[in-house]
Amino acid sequence: MSIERIELCLLKMSYVHYFETSLGREKEREFILAKVFSEGIIGYGEVVASQAPLYSYETVTTAWHVLRDFFIPLLFEQKLEEPEKFAQAASRYRGHPMARAGLELALWDLKAKKMNLSLSQLYGGIYPKIPAGVSVGIQDSVSDLVHRVEDFRKQGYQRVKLKIKPGWDINICQEMRKQFPNLKLQVDANGAYDRAHMEHLLQLDEFNLLLVEQPFPPFDLWDHSLLQSKMSTDLCLDESIIGFLSTRSAVEMGSCRVINIKVGRVGGIVEARKIHDYCQHQGIPVWCGGMLESGIGRAHNLHLASLPNFKLPHDLSASRRYYAEDIIDPEITLDEEGMIRVPQGPGIGVTPREKMIDGFTLKREIFQPGK
Ligand code: OSB
Ligand code: MG
């Protein structure tokens, strides 16, 4: 009973439409798939680091390096197969949460498949389906944005998140409210502001937003707490929340009233559940963020989002929102109510399409114990 082989694949997939945030515009995505093999079963995980260190310092290259040189050797040397034991052992290394999360997710998938349970069942999830939200990037014009939002509404999305930055914020909220007065709406700045913008940001209180996500840079919990004390709209932190300790600091400082959980950003399911449970106890709702994942990462997110304190619509959309064809079967779709079913089969509950994965693969490396 141990892992016989680990495979890393670097994939590149194009988006159906560019995705622009305050950090820049991207047309395609590179990411790593981690596969763990044991007793004829394969567990799959996705490493959400991308080409450039924009959203976080990790990249596909740093993630490959720490997986190859640290996390994979650790797993083989200590014969780790239990995801919790891997998480515990891997905590001796600092940082690199996306790399460690990708491997931990593959171990969770393997474990659930061996137990013939879905990940949601294994985690203690309670929701059979979850509310889908869509994240809409910065567009070339306000009218392009209005058309895109209209289109997503027709597809059934329950809420819309708009990417904002200085100069693309108050104006687009005004236009949105003119066009869609009752839309569930929130905004995300990816840290594009600083404390000189406090008064400017307070204008966002006019638009009945569900929340304002990460106005200030990741390490600036203090300015978030100052803004939250003046702002009636709930602040939500994304980049600032890198694990349980930053969650507790943010909550105790009053830096936000809502938390976005991304399994890659916090370094795995063990840490994500610790944050989830703490927030539940503190009365802080959480929701599941996204990293434009392929179907494999997206399926993992659905299982996580089935836990009880995931209380707001998620950045979880259909496969087609980002990709012409997804690498899983069946693809992820919305129902008539704008909900997504949590897959029910063992593990991630969807089948990776290996031939298609091969087609998107730029590079592959195989690891075995003692080699
Ligand atoms: O800040 O939530 C973010 C995508 C990449 C990096 C950061 C973020 C995002 C998104 C898209 O907003 C979420 C998704 O639909 O996957
Ligand atoms: Mg965000």
Short mmCIF file of C-alpha atoms and ligand atoms in Angstrom, two decimals:
data_model
loop_
_atom_site.label_atom_id
_atom_site.label_comp_id
_atom_site.label_asym_id
_atom_site.label_seq_id
_atom_site.Cartn_x
_atom_site.Cartn_y
_atom_site.Cartn_z
CA MET A 1 0.00 0.00 0.00
CA SER A 2 1.98 2.93 -1.23
CA ILE A 3 2.38 5.20 -4.20
CA GLU A 4 4.15 3.39 -7.03
CA ARG A 5 4.53 6.26 -9.42
CA ILE A 6 3.87 10.00 -9.76
CA GLU A 7 3.53 11.82 -13.04
CA LEU A 8 3.67 15.56 -13.57
CA CYS A 9 2.34 17.01 -16.83
CA LEU A 10 2.64 20.62 -17.90
CA LEU A 11 -0.38 21.60 -19.99
CA LYS A 12 -1.27 24.65 -22.01
CA MET A 13 -4.89 25.49 -22.87
CA SER A 14 -6.32 28.55 -24.64
CA TYR A 15 -9.26 30.50 -23.24
CA VAL A 16 -12.35 31.08 -25.36
CA HIS A 17 -12.02 34.80 -24.48
CA TYR A 18 -9.14 36.73 -22.92
CA PHE A 19 -9.26 37.23 -19.15
CA GLU A 20 -8.12 40.61 -17.82
CA THR A 21 -7.69 41.74 -14.21
CA SER A 22 -5.85 44.65 -12.61
CA LEU A 23 -2.78 42.37 -12.91
CA GLY A 24 -2.93 42.04 -16.70
CA ARG A 25 -4.55 40.25 -19.64
CA GLU A 26 -4.13 36.54 -20.41
CA LYS A 27 -5.25 34.47 -23.40
CA GLU A 28 -4.07 31.03 -22.39
CA ARG A 29 -3.11 29.15 -19.31
CA GLU A 30 -0.25 26.87 -18.37
CA PHE A 31 -0.74 24.61 -15.37
CA ILE A 32 0.47 21.30 -13.96
CA LEU A 33 -1.48 18.09 -13.48
CA ALA A 34 -0.23 15.75 -10.77
CA LYS A 35 -1.15 12.07 -11.10
CA VAL A 36 -0.48 9.52 -8.36
CA PHE A 37 -0.63 5.80 -9.16
CA SER A 38 -1.39 3.04 -6.64
CA GLU A 39 -2.83 -0.45 -7.05
CA GLY A 40 -4.27 0.26 -10.48
CA ILE A 41 -5.95 3.51 -9.38
CA ILE A 42 -4.97 7.04 -10.42
CA GLY A 43 -5.53 10.13 -8.29
CA TYR A 44 -5.54 13.52 -10.05
CA GLY A 45 -4.70 16.96 -8.75
CA GLU A 46 -4.27 20.35 -10.43
CA VAL A 47 -1.53 22.82 -9.53
CA VAL A 48 -3.01 26.27 -10.16
CA ALA A 49 0.23 28.25 -10.45
CA SER A 50 0.42 29.91 -13.87
CA GLN A 51 3.12 31.24 -16.21
CA ALA A 52 3.96 34.50 -14.45
CA PRO A 53 4.14 35.47 -10.76
CA LEU A 54 1.25 37.95 -10.91
CA TYR A 55 -1.52 36.67 -8.67
CA SER A 56 1.02 34.91 -6.45
CA TYR A 57 4.79 34.43 -6.47
CA GLU A 58 4.45 30.83 -7.65
CA THR A 59 4.83 29.89 -11.32
CA VAL A 60 4.63 26.60 -13.20
CA THR A 61 8.44 26.52 -13.06
CA THR A 62 8.77 27.07 -9.30
CA ALA A 63 6.00 24.55 -8.67
CA TRP A 64 7.69 21.93 -10.87
CA HIS A 65 10.96 22.54 -9.02
CA VAL A 66 9.60 22.18 -5.49
CA LEU A 67 7.47 19.18 -6.42
CA ARG A 68 10.39 17.41 -8.12
CA ASP A 69 13.07 18.31 -5.57
CA PHE A 70 11.14 18.41 -2.28
CA PHE A 71 7.50 17.30 -2.09
CA ILE A 72 7.73 14.17 -4.27
CA PRO A 73 10.97 12.88 -2.64
CA LEU A 74 9.39 13.51 0.79
CA LEU A 75 6.33 11.50 -0.18
CA PHE A 76 8.42 8.57 -1.43
CA GLU A 77 10.95 8.61 1.43
CA GLN A 78 8.27 8.57 4.10
CA LYS A 79 5.98 6.27 2.06
CA LEU A 80 3.13 8.77 2.43
CA GLU A 81 -0.21 7.99 0.87
CA GLU A 82 -2.65 9.45 3.40
CA PRO A 83 -3.31 13.08 2.41
CA GLU A 84 -3.38 14.25 6.03
CA LYS A 85 0.01 12.66 6.70
CA PHE A 86 1.43 14.20 3.55
CA ALA A 87 0.10 17.62 4.61
CA GLN A 88 1.66 17.21 8.06
CA ALA A 89 5.04 16.14 6.69
CA ALA A 90 5.04 18.79 3.94
CA SER A 91 4.46 21.54 6.51
CA ARG A 92 8.21 21.45 7.28
CA TYR A 93 8.69 23.38 4.03
CA ARG A 94 7.66 27.02 3.84
CA GLY A 95 5.48 28.49 1.13
CA HIS A 96 4.75 27.05 -2.31
CA PRO A 97 1.11 26.34 -1.40
CA MET A 98 -0.08 25.73 -4.97
CA ALA A 99 2.55 23.06 -5.58
CA ARG A 100 1.80 21.20 -2.34
CA ALA A 101 -1.99 21.55 -2.80
CA GLY A 102 -1.85 19.95 -6.27
CA LEU A 103 -0.14 16.86 -4.91
CA GLU A 104 -2.34 16.71 -1.81
CA LEU A 105 -5.45 16.90 -4.01
CA ALA A 106 -4.22 13.94 -6.05
CA LEU A 107 -3.83 11.95 -2.80
CA TRP A 108 -7.38 12.89 -1.75
CA ASP A 109 -8.74 11.74 -5.10
CA LEU A 110 -6.82 8.45 -4.77
CA LYS A 111 -8.04 7.90 -1.20
CA ALA A 112 -11.68 8.58 -2.07
CA LYS A 113 -11.49 6.26 -5.09
CA LYS A 114 -10.04 3.48 -2.94
CA MET A 115 -12.88 3.96 -0.43
CA ASN A 116 -15.43 4.16 -3.25
CA LEU A 117 -16.66 7.53 -1.96
CA SER A 118 -16.98 10.86 -3.70
CA LEU A 119 -14.66 13.54 -2.36
CA SER A 120 -17.70 15.43 -1.11
CA GLN A 121 -18.72 12.41 0.98
CA LEU A 122 -15.19 11.98 2.25
CA TYR A 123 -14.93 15.68 3.24
CA GLY A 124 -18.35 15.77 4.90
CA GLY A 125 -20.02 17.91 2.24
CA ILE A 126 -23.76 18.48 2.52
CA TYR A 127 -24.83 20.24 -0.68
CA PRO A 128 -25.69 18.07 -3.74
CA LYS A 129 -25.45 21.15 -5.97
CA ILE A 130 -23.91 24.57 -5.54
CA PRO A 131 -24.74 28.08 -6.83
CA ALA A 132 -22.63 29.16 -9.83
CA GLY A 133 -21.18 32.65 -10.13
CA VAL A 134 -19.15 34.08 -12.96
CA SER A 135 -16.08 36.30 -12.78
CA VAL A 136 -16.08 38.87 -15.60
CA GLY A 137 -12.78 40.44 -16.55
CA ILE A 138 -11.98 44.00 -17.57
CA GLN A 139 -13.20 44.60 -21.15
CA ASP A 140 -12.17 47.01 -23.89
CA SER A 141 -15.30 49.12 -23.33
CA VAL A 142 -18.20 49.50 -20.92
CA SER A 143 -20.65 48.40 -23.60
CA ASP A 144 -18.62 45.20 -24.20
CA LEU A 145 -18.92 44.55 -20.47
CA VAL A 146 -22.70 45.08 -20.49
CA HIS A 147 -23.08 42.62 -23.37
CA ARG A 148 -20.96 40.00 -21.69
CA VAL A 149 -22.88 40.29 -18.44
CA GLU A 150 -26.19 40.05 -20.33
CA ASP A 151 -24.96 36.89 -22.00
CA PHE A 152 -23.87 35.29 -18.71
CA ARG A 153 -27.24 36.16 -17.17
CA LYS A 154 -28.96 34.35 -20.02
CA GLN A 155 -26.78 31.32 -19.38
CA GLY A 156 -28.18 31.27 -15.83
CA TYR A 157 -25.36 32.53 -13.62
CA GLN A 158 -26.72 33.51 -10.22
CA ARG A 159 -24.26 36.27 -9.52
CA VAL A 160 -21.64 38.29 -11.34
CA LYS A 161 -18.24 39.40 -10.11
CA LEU A 162 -16.62 42.30 -11.92
CA LYS A 163 -12.90 42.85 -11.96
CA ILE A 164 -12.11 46.45 -11.00
CA LYS A 165 -9.11 48.78 -10.95
CA PRO A 166 -8.73 52.57 -10.56
CA GLY A 167 -10.65 54.12 -13.47
CA TRP A 168 -12.73 50.95 -14.07
CA ASP A 169 -14.76 50.82 -10.87
CA ILE A 170 -17.39 53.40 -9.91
CA ASN A 171 -18.27 54.00 -13.56
CA ILE A 172 -18.93 50.34 -14.31
CA CYS A 173 -20.93 49.82 -11.11
CA GLN A 174 -23.13 52.79 -12.09
CA GLU A 175 -23.69 51.30 -15.54
CA MET A 176 -24.39 47.81 -14.13
CA ARG A 177 -26.99 49.14 -11.72
CA LYS A 178 -28.65 51.09 -14.54
CA GLN A 179 -28.91 47.92 -16.63
CA PHE A 180 -29.36 45.24 -13.95
CA PRO A 181 -30.77 46.83 -10.77
CA ASN A 182 -31.42 43.50 -9.01
CA LEU A 183 -28.41 41.49 -10.12
CA LYS A 184 -26.36 39.84 -7.39
CA LEU A 185 -23.14 41.73 -7.95
CA GLN A 186 -19.68 41.91 -6.36
CA VAL A 187 -16.31 43.35 -7.35
CA ASP A 188 -12.68 42.21 -7.11
CA ALA A 189 -9.64 44.53 -7.29
CA ASN A 190 -6.82 41.99 -6.88
CA GLY A 191 -5.03 44.50 -4.67
CA ALA A 192 -5.03 47.41 -7.12
CA TYR A 193 -5.64 50.18 -4.52
CA ASP A 194 -3.82 51.65 -1.55
CA ARG A 195 -4.79 53.66 1.52
CA ALA A 196 -4.88 56.90 -0.47
CA HIS A 197 -8.00 55.43 -2.17
CA MET A 198 -10.03 54.98 1.06
CA GLU A 199 -12.56 57.72 0.29
CA HIS A 200 -12.77 56.68 -3.34
CA LEU A 201 -13.52 53.06 -2.34
CA LEU A 202 -16.26 54.16 0.07
CA GLN A 203 -18.31 55.19 -2.98
CA LEU A 204 -18.79 51.47 -3.64
CA ASP A 205 -21.28 51.45 -0.76
CA GLU A 206 -23.86 52.97 -3.11
CA PHE A 207 -24.29 49.91 -5.29
CA ASN A 208 -25.73 47.23 -3.02
CA LEU A 209 -22.79 44.89 -3.67
CA LEU A 210 -22.59 41.46 -2.03
CA LEU A 211 -18.96 42.20 -1.21
CA VAL A 212 -15.78 43.98 -2.25
CA GLU A 213 -12.86 41.58 -2.74
CA GLN A 214 -9.20 42.36 -1.97
CA PRO A 215 -8.97 46.12 -2.59
CA PHE A 216 -5.45 46.36 -1.07
CA PRO A 217 -2.33 44.24 -1.58
CA PRO A 218 -1.98 40.80 0.05
CA PHE A 219 0.08 41.80 3.10
CA ASP A 220 -2.00 44.84 3.98
CA LEU A 221 -4.40 43.46 6.59
CA TRP A 222 -4.21 46.73 8.52
CA ASP A 223 -5.57 48.99 5.78
CA HIS A 224 -8.32 46.48 5.08
CA SER A 225 -9.35 46.73 8.73
CA LEU A 226 -9.43 50.55 8.50
CA LEU A 227 -11.55 50.41 5.36
CA GLN A 228 -13.91 47.77 6.76
CA SER A 229 -14.55 49.91 9.83
CA LYS A 230 -15.85 52.72 7.59
CA MET A 231 -17.50 50.70 4.84
CA SER A 232 -20.95 49.17 5.19
CA THR A 233 -20.40 46.68 2.35
CA ASP A 234 -18.64 43.49 3.45
CA LEU A 235 -14.99 43.18 2.52
CA CYS A 236 -13.79 39.76 1.40
CA LEU A 237 -10.15 38.71 1.34
CA ASP A 238 -8.59 36.49 -1.33
CA GLU A 239 -4.80 37.01 -1.77
CA SER A 240 -4.33 37.97 1.91
CA ILE A 241 -5.61 34.60 3.12
CA ILE A 242 -2.70 32.22 2.77
CA GLY A 243 -3.64 29.82 5.55
CA PHE A 244 -5.29 29.46 8.93
CA LEU A 245 -3.09 32.03 10.71
CA SER A 246 -3.73 34.82 8.24
CA THR A 247 -7.45 33.98 8.43
CA ARG A 248 -7.48 34.29 12.19
CA SER A 249 -5.50 37.56 12.06
CA ALA A 250 -7.86 39.00 9.45
CA VAL A 251 -10.96 38.03 11.40
CA GLU A 252 -9.60 39.25 14.75
CA MET A 253 -8.45 42.54 13.21
CA GLY A 254 -11.78 43.06 11.48
CA SER A 255 -10.11 43.18 8.07
CA CYS A 256 -13.04 41.43 6.36
CA ARG A 257 -16.41 39.82 7.05
CA VAL A 258 -16.24 37.16 4.33
CA ILE A 259 -13.46 34.81 3.18
CA ASN A 260 -12.70 33.48 -0.29
CA ILE A 261 -11.19 29.99 -0.03
CA LYS A 262 -8.96 28.69 -2.83
CA VAL A 263 -7.40 25.35 -2.09
CA GLY A 264 -4.25 26.22 -4.07
CA ARG A 265 -3.68 29.53 -2.32
CA VAL A 266 -3.92 28.01 1.16
CA GLY A 267 -1.86 24.91 0.38
CA GLY A 268 -4.38 22.07 0.37
CA ILE A 269 -7.61 20.63 1.63
CA VAL A 270 -6.38 20.10 5.19
CA GLU A 271 -5.67 23.83 5.53
CA ALA A 272 -8.82 24.81 3.60
CA ARG A 273 -10.99 22.78 5.97
CA LYS A 274 -9.26 24.27 9.00
CA ILE A 275 -10.12 27.74 7.66
CA HIS A 276 -13.65 26.62 6.82
CA ASP A 277 -14.25 25.21 10.31
CA TYR A 278 -12.78 28.25 12.05
CA CYS A 279 -14.91 30.63 9.96
CA GLN A 280 -18.02 28.57 10.61
CA HIS A 281 -17.38 28.84 14.33
CA GLN A 282 -16.81 32.61 14.05
CA GLY A 283 -19.93 33.22 11.93
CA ILE A 284 -17.87 34.25 8.90
CA PRO A 285 -19.31 32.91 5.63
CA VAL A 286 -16.90 31.54 3.03
CA TRP A 287 -17.20 30.83 -0.69
CA CYS A 288 -15.04 29.02 -3.20
CA GLY A 289 -12.77 31.08 -5.44
CA GLY A 290 -11.40 29.90 -8.78
CA MET A 291 -8.17 30.02 -10.76
CA LEU A 292 -9.63 29.36 -14.23
CA GLU A 293 -9.08 25.68 -13.58
CA SER A 294 -9.40 22.86 -16.06
CA GLY A 295 -12.16 20.36 -15.34
CA ILE A 296 -9.92 18.51 -12.90
CA GLY A 297 -9.35 21.49 -10.62
CA ARG A 298 -12.94 22.59 -11.17
CA ALA A 299 -14.29 19.20 -10.03
CA HIS A 300 -12.08 19.37 -6.94
CA ASN A 301 -13.52 22.81 -6.18
CA LEU A 302 -17.10 21.54 -6.45
CA HIS A 303 -16.46 18.94 -3.75
CA LEU A 304 -14.85 21.49 -1.46
CA ALA A 305 -17.73 23.93 -2.02
CA SER A 306 -20.21 21.30 -0.77
CA LEU A 307 -19.03 21.86 2.83
CA PRO A 308 -21.64 23.53 5.06
CA ASN A 309 -20.12 27.00 5.62
CA PHE A 310 -19.76 27.70 1.86
CA LYS A 311 -22.66 30.11 1.95
CA LEU A 312 -22.29 32.51 -0.99
CA PRO A 313 -22.29 31.86 -4.77
CA HIS A 314 -18.87 30.69 -5.94
CA ASP A 315 -16.46 31.52 -8.76
CA LEU A 316 -17.42 28.17 -10.21
CA SER A 317 -18.69 28.25 -13.74
CA ALA A 318 -19.29 25.79 -16.59
CA SER A 319 -16.31 24.31 -18.46
CA ARG A 320 -17.40 26.26 -21.56
CA ARG A 321 -17.05 29.63 -19.81
CA TYR A 322 -13.27 29.30 -20.20
CA TYR A 323 -12.51 26.39 -22.55
CA ALA A 324 -13.86 25.26 -25.93
CA GLU A 325 -13.34 21.67 -24.81
CA ASP A 326 -12.57 20.50 -21.29
CA ILE A 327 -10.28 17.60 -20.34
CA ILE A 328 -12.97 15.77 -18.35
CA ASP A 329 -16.03 13.74 -19.17
CA PRO A 330 -18.71 14.82 -18.57
CA GLU A 331 -17.93 18.54 -18.76
CA ILE A 332 -19.25 20.84 -16.05
CA THR A 333 -22.56 22.52 -16.89
CA LEU A 334 -25.19 24.71 -15.23
CA ASP A 335 -28.77 23.57 -14.64
CA GLU A 336 -31.85 25.77 -15.29
CA GLU A 337 -31.48 27.37 -11.87
CA GLY A 338 -27.84 28.35 -12.28
CA MET A 339 -26.64 25.51 -10.05
CA ILE A 340 -23.86 22.98 -10.67
CA ARG A 341 -24.22 19.39 -9.45
CA VAL A 342 -21.41 18.05 -7.33
CA PRO A 343 -20.18 14.94 -9.21
CA GLN A 344 -21.32 11.72 -7.53
CA GLY A 345 -18.89 9.02 -8.65
CA PRO A 346 -15.81 7.98 -6.63
CA GLY A 347 -13.11 10.62 -6.04
CA ILE A 348 -13.45 13.70 -8.24
CA GLY A 349 -16.36 11.90 -9.92
CA VAL A 350 -15.44 12.87 -13.49
CA THR A 351 -13.23 11.01 -15.96
CA PRO A 352 -10.08 12.70 -17.28
CA ARG A 353 -9.84 12.41 -21.08
CA GLU A 354 -6.28 11.11 -21.35
CA LYS A 355 -5.93 11.55 -25.12
CA MET A 356 -6.97 15.16 -24.89
CA ILE A 357 -4.64 15.71 -21.94
CA ASP A 358 -1.79 14.30 -24.06
CA GLY A 359 -2.67 16.77 -26.79
CA PHE A 360 -2.33 19.74 -24.41
CA THR A 361 0.83 18.43 -22.73
CA LEU A 362 4.07 20.38 -23.28
CA LYS A 363 6.25 18.39 -20.90
CA ARG A 364 6.02 15.30 -18.71
CA GLU A 365 8.14 13.71 -16.01
CA ILE A 366 7.74 10.39 -14.21
CA PHE A 367 8.90 9.76 -10.65
CA GLN A 368 9.30 6.41 -8.88
CA PRO A 369 10.47 5.54 -5.37
CA GLY A 370 14.23 5.20 -5.02
CA LYS A 371 15.02 6.65 -8.43
O1 OSB B 1 -8.87 37.01 -7.98
O2 OSB B 1 -10.40 35.58 -7.94
C1 OSB B 1 -9.39 36.04 -8.48
C2 OSB B 1 -8.66 34.17 -11.70
C3 OSB B 1 -7.29 34.06 -11.62
C4 OSB B 1 -6.63 34.63 -10.57
C5 OSB B 1 -7.34 35.30 -9.59
C6 OSB B 1 -8.73 35.38 -9.64
C7 OSB B 1 -9.39 34.84 -10.75
C8 OSB B 1 -10.83 34.95 -10.96
C9 OSB B 1 -11.48 33.90 -11.83
O3 OSB B 1 -11.51 35.84 -10.56
C10 OSB B 1 -12.21 32.90 -11.07
C11 OSB B 1 -12.66 31.72 -11.90
O4 OSB B 1 -13.72 31.83 -12.51
O5 OSB B 1 -11.96 30.70 -11.95
MG MG B 2 -9.94 37.45 -6.18
#
